[in-house]
CSV table of C-alpha atoms and ligand atoms in Angstrom, one decimal:
chain,number,residue,atom,x,y,z
A,1,MET,CA,224.4,-58.0,-212.2
A,2,SER,CA,220.8,-58.8,-211.8
A,3,ARG,CA,220.0,-62.1,-210.3
A,4,ASN,CA,217.1,-64.3,-211.1
A,5,ILE,CA,214.7,-65.8,-208.6
A,6,LEU,CA,212.3,-68.6,-209.6
A,7,VAL,CA,209.1,-68.8,-207.5
A,8,LEU,CA,207.3,-72.2,-207.5
A,9,PRO,CA,204.0,-71.8,-205.5
A,10,GLY,CA,203.0,-75.4,-205.9
A,11,ASP,CA,199.8,-76.8,-204.3
A,12,GLY,CA,197.5,-76.4,-201.4
A,13,ILE,CA,198.5,-73.4,-199.3
A,14,GLY,CA,201.6,-72.9,-201.5
A,15,PRO,CA,200.1,-70.1,-203.6
A,16,GLU,CA,198.8,-68.1,-200.7
A,17,ILE,CA,201.9,-68.2,-198.6
A,18,THR,CA,204.3,-67.6,-201.5
A,19,ARG,CA,202.2,-64.6,-202.5
A,20,GLU,CA,202.9,-63.0,-199.1
A,21,ALA,CA,206.6,-63.8,-199.4
A,22,VAL,CA,206.8,-62.3,-202.8
A,23,LYS,CA,205.4,-59.1,-201.4
A,24,ILE,CA,208.4,-58.9,-199.1
A,25,LEU,CA,210.7,-59.7,-202.0
A,26,ASP,CA,209.2,-56.9,-204.0
A,27,ALA,CA,209.8,-54.5,-201.1
A,28,CYS,CA,213.4,-55.6,-201.1
A,29,ARG,CA,213.5,-54.7,-204.8
A,30,GLN,CA,212.1,-51.3,-204.2
A,31,ASP,CA,214.9,-50.9,-201.7
A,32,GLY,CA,217.5,-51.6,-204.4
A,33,LEU,CA,217.8,-55.4,-204.5
A,34,ASP,CA,218.6,-56.2,-208.1
A,35,VAL,CA,216.7,-59.4,-208.9
A,36,THR,CA,214.1,-60.5,-211.4
A,37,VAL,CA,211.3,-62.8,-210.3
A,38,GLU,CA,209.7,-65.5,-212.5
A,39,GLU,CA,207.1,-68.0,-211.7
A,40,ALA,CA,206.6,-71.6,-212.8
A,41,LEU,CA,204.5,-74.7,-212.0
A,42,VAL,CA,205.5,-77.7,-209.9
A,43,GLY,CA,203.8,-80.6,-208.2
A,44,GLY,CA,200.1,-81.3,-208.6
A,45,ALA,CA,199.6,-77.9,-210.3
A,46,ALA,CA,202.2,-78.9,-213.0
A,47,TYR,CA,200.7,-82.3,-213.3
A,48,ASP,CA,197.3,-80.9,-214.0
A,49,THR,CA,198.6,-78.7,-216.8
A,50,HIS,CA,201.5,-80.7,-218.2
A,51,GLY,CA,200.9,-84.2,-217.0
A,52,GLU,CA,204.2,-84.1,-215.1
A,53,PRO,CA,205.0,-82.9,-211.6
A,54,LEU,CA,208.4,-81.4,-212.9
A,55,PRO,CA,207.9,-80.3,-216.5
A,56,GLU,CA,211.0,-79.6,-218.6
A,57,VAL,CA,210.3,-75.8,-218.7
A,58,THR,CA,210.2,-75.7,-214.9
A,59,LEU,CA,213.4,-77.7,-214.5
A,60,ALA,CA,215.2,-75.5,-217.1
A,61,ALA,CA,214.1,-72.3,-215.3
A,62,ALA,CA,215.2,-73.8,-212.0
A,63,LYS,CA,218.6,-74.7,-213.3
A,64,SER,CA,219.2,-71.2,-214.6
A,65,ALA,CA,217.9,-69.4,-211.5
A,66,ASP,CA,220.2,-68.1,-208.8
A,67,ALA,CA,217.7,-69.1,-206.2
A,68,ILE,CA,214.3,-70.8,-206.0
A,69,LEU,CA,211.5,-70.1,-203.6
A,70,LEU,CA,209.1,-73.0,-203.3
A,71,GLY,CA,205.7,-73.1,-201.5
A,72,ALA,CA,204.6,-76.7,-201.0
A,73,VAL,CA,203.5,-79.6,-203.1
A,74,GLY,CA,200.9,-82.4,-202.8
A,75,GLY,CA,197.4,-83.1,-201.7
A,76,PRO,CA,194.6,-85.7,-201.7
A,77,LYS,CA,193.6,-84.8,-205.2
A,78,TRP,CA,196.7,-86.5,-206.5
A,79,ASP,CA,197.1,-89.3,-204.0
A,80,LYS,CA,195.4,-91.7,-206.3
A,81,ILE,CA,197.9,-91.3,-209.2
A,82,GLU,CA,199.2,-94.9,-209.4
A,83,ASP,CA,202.4,-94.1,-211.2
A,84,LEU,CA,204.5,-92.8,-208.2
A,85,SER,CA,206.8,-90.9,-210.6
A,86,LYS,CA,203.9,-88.6,-211.5
A,87,ARG,CA,203.0,-87.7,-207.9
A,88,PRO,CA,203.5,-84.1,-206.8
A,89,GLU,CA,206.2,-85.0,-204.3
A,90,LYS,CA,208.3,-86.2,-207.2
A,91,GLY,CA,208.4,-82.7,-208.5
A,92,LEU,CA,210.1,-81.6,-205.3
A,93,LEU,CA,212.3,-84.6,-205.0
A,94,GLY,CA,213.3,-84.2,-208.7
A,95,LEU,CA,214.3,-80.6,-208.2
A,96,ARG,CA,216.4,-81.5,-205.2
A,97,LYS,CA,218.1,-84.3,-207.1
A,98,HIS,CA,218.6,-82.6,-210.5
A,99,LEU,CA,220.0,-79.5,-208.9
A,100,GLY,CA,222.2,-81.5,-206.5
A,101,LEU,CA,220.7,-79.7,-203.4
A,102,PHE,CA,222.3,-82.1,-200.9
A,103,GLY,CA,222.7,-79.8,-198.0
A,104,ASN,CA,219.4,-79.0,-196.2
A,105,LEU,CA,219.5,-76.5,-193.4
A,106,ARG,CA,216.5,-76.5,-191.1
A,107,PRO,CA,216.8,-74.1,-188.2
A,108,ALA,CA,214.5,-74.5,-185.3
A,109,VAL,CA,214.5,-71.2,-183.4
A,110,LEU,CA,212.0,-70.3,-180.8
A,111,TYR,CA,210.8,-66.7,-181.1
A,112,PRO,CA,210.5,-65.7,-177.4
A,113,GLN,CA,207.0,-64.3,-178.1
A,114,LEU,CA,205.9,-67.8,-179.0
A,115,ALA,CA,207.0,-69.7,-175.9
A,116,GLU,CA,203.4,-70.1,-174.9
A,117,ALA,CA,202.5,-71.6,-178.3
A,118,SER,CA,204.8,-74.5,-177.9
A,119,SER,CA,203.4,-77.8,-176.7
A,120,LEU,CA,206.3,-78.0,-174.3
A,121,LYS,CA,206.8,-76.0,-171.1
A,122,PRO,CA,208.2,-72.5,-171.8
A,123,GLU,CA,211.3,-73.3,-169.6
A,124,VAL,CA,212.1,-76.3,-171.7
A,125,VAL,CA,212.0,-74.4,-175.0
A,126,SER,CA,212.9,-70.8,-174.2
A,127,GLY,CA,216.0,-69.7,-176.0
A,128,LEU,CA,215.9,-72.8,-178.2
A,129,ASP,CA,218.2,-72.5,-181.3
A,130,ILE,CA,218.9,-75.7,-183.1
A,131,MET,CA,220.2,-76.2,-186.7
A,132,ILE,CA,219.3,-79.5,-188.3
A,133,VAL,CA,221.6,-80.3,-191.3
A,134,ARG,CA,219.8,-83.0,-193.3
A,135,GLU,CA,221.3,-84.8,-196.2
A,136,LEU,CA,218.8,-84.3,-199.0
A,137,THR,CA,219.7,-86.1,-202.2
A,138,GLY,CA,220.6,-89.6,-201.0
A,139,GLY,CA,219.8,-92.3,-198.5
A,140,ILE,CA,216.6,-94.3,-198.6
A,141,TYR,CA,214.7,-91.6,-200.5
A,142,PHE,CA,216.7,-92.2,-203.6
A,143,GLY,CA,218.4,-95.6,-203.2
A,144,GLN,CA,218.1,-98.3,-205.8
A,145,PRO,CA,216.6,-100.9,-206.1
A,146,ARG,CA,213.2,-99.8,-205.0
A,147,GLY,CA,209.7,-100.8,-205.9
A,148,ILE,CA,206.7,-103.0,-205.2
A,149,GLU,CA,206.7,-106.4,-207.0
A,150,LYS,CA,205.2,-109.8,-206.9
A,151,ARG,CA,207.4,-112.4,-205.2
A,152,GLY,CA,206.2,-115.9,-204.5
A,153,GLY,CA,202.5,-115.1,-204.8
A,154,GLU,CA,202.4,-111.9,-202.8
A,155,ARG,CA,203.5,-108.4,-203.3
A,156,VAL,CA,206.6,-107.0,-201.5
A,157,GLY,CA,207.6,-103.4,-201.2
A,158,PHE,CA,211.3,-102.5,-200.9
A,159,ASN,CA,213.7,-99.6,-200.7
A,160,THR,CA,217.4,-99.3,-200.4
A,161,TYR,CA,219.2,-97.3,-197.7
A,162,VAL,CA,222.5,-96.4,-199.2
A,163,TYR,CA,225.2,-93.7,-198.6
A,164,SER,CA,228.6,-93.5,-200.2
A,165,GLU,CA,231.6,-92.2,-198.2
A,166,SER,CA,231.8,-89.1,-200.4
A,167,GLU,CA,228.1,-88.3,-199.8
A,168,ILE,CA,228.5,-88.6,-196.1
A,169,GLU,CA,231.7,-86.6,-196.1
A,170,ARG,CA,230.2,-83.6,-198.0
A,171,ILE,CA,227.2,-83.3,-195.7
A,172,GLY,CA,229.5,-83.8,-192.8
A,173,ARG,CA,231.6,-80.8,-193.9
A,174,VAL,CA,228.6,-78.6,-194.2
A,175,ALA,CA,227.6,-79.5,-190.7
A,176,PHE,CA,231.0,-79.1,-189.1
A,177,GLU,CA,231.4,-75.7,-190.8
A,178,MET,CA,227.9,-74.7,-189.6
A,179,ALA,CA,228.8,-75.7,-186.0
A,180,GLN,CA,232.0,-73.6,-186.3
A,181,LYS,CA,229.8,-70.6,-187.0
A,182,ARG,CA,227.5,-71.4,-184.1
A,183,GLY,CA,227.9,-73.1,-180.7
A,184,ARG,CA,230.6,-75.5,-181.9
A,185,ARG,CA,228.7,-78.6,-180.9
A,186,LEU,CA,227.7,-81.2,-183.5
A,187,CYS,CA,225.6,-84.2,-182.8
A,188,SER,CA,225.5,-86.8,-185.6
A,189,VAL,CA,222.3,-88.9,-185.6
A,190,ASP,CA,222.3,-92.5,-186.9
A,191,LYS,CA,221.1,-96.0,-186.2
A,192,ALA,CA,224.6,-97.6,-186.0
A,193,ASN,CA,223.4,-100.3,-183.6
A,194,VAL,CA,221.4,-101.8,-186.4
A,195,LEU,CA,222.1,-100.4,-189.9
A,196,GLU,CA,225.5,-100.9,-191.7
A,197,VAL,CA,224.9,-97.8,-193.8
A,198,THR,CA,225.0,-95.7,-190.6
A,199,ILE,CA,228.0,-97.5,-189.2
A,200,LEU,CA,229.8,-96.1,-192.2
A,201,TRP,CA,228.1,-92.7,-191.5
A,202,ARG,CA,229.5,-92.7,-188.0
A,203,GLU,CA,233.0,-93.7,-189.1
A,204,VAL,CA,233.1,-90.9,-191.7
A,205,MET,CA,232.0,-88.3,-189.2
A,206,ASP,CA,234.7,-89.5,-186.7
A,207,ARG,CA,237.3,-89.3,-189.5
A,208,LEU,CA,236.4,-85.7,-190.2
A,209,ALA,CA,236.3,-84.6,-186.6
A,210,PRO,CA,240.1,-84.0,-186.2
A,211,GLU,CA,239.9,-81.5,-189.1
A,212,TYR,CA,237.6,-79.4,-187.0
A,213,PRO,CA,239.3,-79.5,-183.6
A,214,ASP,CA,237.1,-76.5,-182.3
A,215,VAL,CA,233.9,-78.5,-182.8
A,216,GLU,CA,232.8,-81.1,-180.3
A,217,LEU,CA,231.3,-84.1,-182.1
A,218,SER,CA,228.9,-86.5,-180.5
A,219,HIS,CA,226.8,-89.4,-181.8
A,220,MET,CA,223.2,-90.3,-180.9
A,221,TYR,CA,220.9,-93.1,-182.1
A,222,VAL,CA,217.9,-91.7,-183.9
A,223,ASP,CA,215.3,-93.1,-181.4
A,224,ASN,CA,217.1,-91.5,-178.5
A,225,ALA,CA,217.5,-88.2,-180.5
A,226,ALA,CA,213.7,-88.1,-181.0
A,227,MET,CA,213.3,-88.6,-177.2
A,228,GLN,CA,215.9,-86.0,-176.3
A,229,LEU,CA,214.4,-83.5,-178.7
A,230,VAL,CA,211.2,-83.4,-176.7
A,231,ARG,CA,212.9,-84.0,-173.3
A,232,ALA,CA,215.7,-81.5,-173.3
A,233,PRO,CA,216.0,-79.9,-176.8
A,234,LYS,CA,218.4,-77.2,-175.7
A,235,GLN,CA,221.2,-79.7,-175.4
A,236,PHE,CA,221.5,-79.5,-179.2
A,237,ASP,CA,223.4,-77.0,-181.3
A,238,VAL,CA,223.8,-78.5,-184.7
A,239,ILE,CA,222.4,-81.9,-185.7
A,240,VAL,CA,223.6,-83.7,-188.8
A,241,THR,CA,221.7,-86.7,-190.1
A,242,GLY,CA,220.5,-88.6,-193.2
A,243,ASN,CA,217.6,-87.8,-195.4
A,244,MET,CA,214.8,-89.8,-193.7
A,245,PHE,CA,215.9,-89.3,-190.1
A,246,GLY,CA,216.2,-85.6,-190.9
A,247,ASP,CA,212.7,-85.5,-192.4
A,248,ILE,CA,211.3,-86.9,-189.2
A,249,LEU,CA,213.4,-85.1,-186.6
A,250,SER,CA,212.9,-81.7,-188.3
A,251,ASP,CA,209.1,-82.0,-188.0
A,252,ALA,CA,209.5,-82.8,-184.3
A,253,ALA,CA,212.0,-79.9,-183.8
A,254,ALA,CA,209.6,-77.6,-185.7
A,255,MET,CA,206.8,-78.2,-183.3
A,256,LEU,CA,209.0,-77.2,-180.3
A,257,THR,CA,209.0,-73.7,-181.7
A,258,GLY,CA,205.2,-73.4,-181.4
A,259,SER,CA,204.3,-74.3,-185.0
A,260,ILE,CA,205.7,-75.9,-188.0
A,261,GLY,CA,204.3,-72.8,-189.7
A,262,MET,CA,207.3,-70.8,-188.4
A,263,LEU,CA,210.2,-72.8,-189.9
A,264,PRO,CA,212.1,-71.9,-193.0
A,265,SER,CA,214.6,-74.1,-194.8
A,266,ALA,CA,217.5,-73.8,-197.3
A,267,SER,CA,218.7,-76.5,-199.6
A,268,LEU,CA,222.1,-75.8,-201.1
A,269,ASN,CA,224.3,-77.4,-203.7
A,270,GLU,CA,228.0,-77.3,-204.2
A,271,SER,CA,228.0,-74.0,-206.0
A,272,GLY,CA,225.8,-72.2,-203.4
A,273,GLN,CA,222.7,-72.2,-205.5
A,274,GLY,CA,219.8,-72.8,-203.3
A,275,MET,CA,216.1,-73.7,-203.0
A,276,TYR,CA,214.2,-72.1,-200.1
A,277,GLU,CA,211.0,-73.5,-198.7
A,278,PRO,CA,209.0,-73.7,-195.5
A,279,CYS,CA,209.5,-77.0,-193.7
A,280,HIS,CA,205.7,-77.6,-193.6
A,281,GLY,CA,203.6,-79.2,-196.3
A,282,SER,CA,200.7,-78.1,-198.5
A,283,ALA,CA,198.1,-78.4,-195.7
A,284,PRO,CA,195.2,-79.2,-198.0
A,285,ASP,CA,192.7,-79.0,-195.2
A,286,ILE,CA,193.2,-75.2,-194.9
A,287,ALA,CA,194.1,-74.4,-198.5
A,288,GLY,CA,192.3,-71.4,-200.0
A,289,LYS,CA,191.0,-70.3,-196.6
A,290,ASN,CA,193.4,-67.4,-196.1
A,291,MET,CA,194.4,-68.8,-192.7
A,292,ALA,CA,197.8,-70.5,-193.3
A,293,ASN,CA,200.9,-69.0,-191.6
A,294,PRO,CA,203.1,-67.3,-194.2
A,295,LEU,CA,205.9,-66.7,-191.8
A,296,ALA,CA,207.9,-69.8,-192.6
A,297,THR,CA,207.9,-68.8,-196.3
A,298,ILE,CA,208.7,-65.2,-195.5
A,299,LEU,CA,211.6,-66.4,-193.3
A,300,SER,CA,212.7,-68.6,-196.2
A,301,VAL,CA,213.1,-65.4,-198.3
A,302,ALA,CA,215.4,-64.2,-195.5
A,303,MET,CA,217.5,-67.4,-195.7
A,304,MET,CA,217.6,-66.9,-199.5
A,305,LEU,CA,219.0,-63.4,-199.1
A,306,ARG,CA,221.6,-64.6,-196.6
A,307,TYR,CA,222.8,-67.9,-198.2
A,308,SER,CA,222.4,-67.3,-202.0
A,309,LEU,CA,222.3,-63.6,-202.6
A,310,ASP,CA,224.8,-62.4,-200.0
A,311,GLU,CA,222.4,-59.8,-198.6
A,312,SER,CA,222.5,-60.5,-194.9
A,313,GLU,CA,221.5,-57.0,-194.0
A,314,LEU,CA,218.1,-57.4,-195.8
A,315,ALA,CA,217.8,-60.9,-194.3
A,316,SER,CA,218.1,-59.5,-190.8
A,317,ARG,CA,215.6,-56.8,-191.6
A,318,ILE,CA,213.0,-59.4,-192.6
A,319,GLU,CA,213.7,-61.4,-189.4
A,320,ARG,CA,213.4,-58.2,-187.3
A,321,ALA,CA,210.1,-57.4,-189.1
A,322,VAL,CA,208.7,-60.8,-188.2
A,323,GLY,CA,209.8,-60.3,-184.6
A,324,ARG,CA,208.1,-56.9,-184.5
A,325,VAL,CA,204.8,-58.3,-185.8
A,326,LEU,CA,204.9,-61.1,-183.2
A,327,ASP,CA,205.7,-58.5,-180.5
A,328,ASP,CA,202.5,-56.6,-181.6
A,329,GLY,CA,200.5,-59.8,-180.8
A,330,LEU,CA,199.5,-60.7,-184.3
A,331,ARG,CA,199.0,-64.5,-184.8
A,332,THR,CA,197.7,-66.8,-187.5
A,333,ALA,CA,195.5,-69.5,-186.2
A,334,ASP,CA,198.3,-72.1,-185.7
A,335,ILE,CA,200.1,-69.8,-183.2
A,336,ALA,CA,197.2,-68.0,-181.7
A,337,TYR,CA,196.3,-68.2,-178.0
A,338,ALA,CA,194.3,-66.2,-175.6
A,339,GLY,CA,195.3,-62.5,-175.5
A,340,THR,CA,196.7,-62.5,-179.1
A,341,ARG,CA,195.1,-61.1,-182.2
A,342,GLN,CA,194.2,-63.7,-184.8
A,343,VAL,CA,194.9,-62.6,-188.3
A,344,SER,CA,194.6,-64.1,-191.8
A,345,THR,CA,197.4,-65.1,-194.1
A,346,GLN,CA,197.1,-61.9,-196.0
A,347,GLU,CA,196.9,-59.7,-192.9
A,348,MET,CA,200.0,-61.3,-191.5
A,349,GLY,CA,201.9,-60.7,-194.8
A,350,ASP,CA,200.8,-57.1,-194.9
A,351,ALA,CA,201.8,-56.6,-191.3
A,352,VAL,CA,205.3,-57.9,-191.9
A,353,LEU,CA,205.5,-55.7,-195.0
A,354,ASP,CA,204.6,-52.7,-193.0
A,355,ALA,CA,207.1,-53.6,-190.2
A,356,PHE,CA,209.8,-54.2,-192.8
A,357,HIS,CA,209.5,-50.5,-193.8
A,358,HIS,CA,210.0,-49.4,-190.2
A,359,VAL,CA,212.7,-51.7,-188.7
B,401,IPM,C1,209.9,-82.2,-196.4
B,401,IPM,C2,208.7,-83.0,-196.9
B,401,IPM,C3,209.2,-83.8,-198.2
B,401,IPM,C4,210.2,-84.8,-197.7
B,401,IPM,C5,208.0,-84.5,-198.9
B,401,IPM,C6,206.9,-83.5,-199.3
B,401,IPM,C7,208.5,-85.2,-200.1
B,401,IPM,O1,208.2,-83.8,-196.0
B,401,IPM,O2,210.5,-81.4,-197.1
B,401,IPM,O3,210.3,-82.4,-195.2
B,401,IPM,O4,209.9,-85.9,-197.3
B,401,IPM,O5,211.4,-84.4,-197.8
B,402,MG,MG1,209.0,-83.5,-194.0
């Protein structure tokens, strides 16, 4: 049965990087992958055309897709939209919420060829392989009440950090199961010394632990986790945390690998439907310059093949192709250093495509 993939290029560098990823997807189709590929607007691009960052047509197409590939959303052009619900970011957050994509997997893997590109010493990061499991549809990102309002003559801004036991439990299970498939160590990150919501988080993780006796569970406060990530990142195997802490820690983890331009992600719902996107943003400063790194998006296609389309063989082939291109010394600007060959977005995509046919 043919499966249906929705591509949402979005804003900024989104269109350039998804274009390269779609080339690889097309190559997979030529090799027999039975999928149809459709495109739709999201974020600022959708706002400009439809007046909404997540138009009905896009949401409907997303709901009926087997998997979604998203570039990036947002940019200074839309930062002045006063109605927050019309900002590009709401397109992305709306997709996550409407599709129930609560389980966000953000692997931070250091390609050995990029050890020199990391801002940390090669010995601190070599062999790094962390999986951050971030809760994606709850926590302070979505809690009610929220807003900015006048109180006693001045404006106050407020948000609500809330998690129910069932929300914590389902992301906890994703993380424990992920740890079972990897190094069997799970570190739950919270702020249980200050915030009640994360006291409950910790309790639920502890309650689940006996069901996964092969996994060693530990807990860490988020401030310490941020420090440990840059001090000794290899102590981590799987990290599980809430929406906002996961947002912040995954950017830090990404940088350990040389560039945030290398990191893919998967966001899954209860039925295995997934949205795949690079962890980085829309990088408006380099948009349209053909210099962005398309590898995170290409590697997101690999995650899509593995987690939503049950095509792990093709997924590994894409990952090997990326390795081959890095071996050959090709680098986009973000990961280039002396002795490597700097290439454009398009050249990088073409090189991966070429390698894909030969690995
Ligand atoms: C991410 C991004 C998003 C987030 C933004 C663009 C809304 O930073 O996917 O990490 O905060 O989740
Ligand atoms: Mg982020």
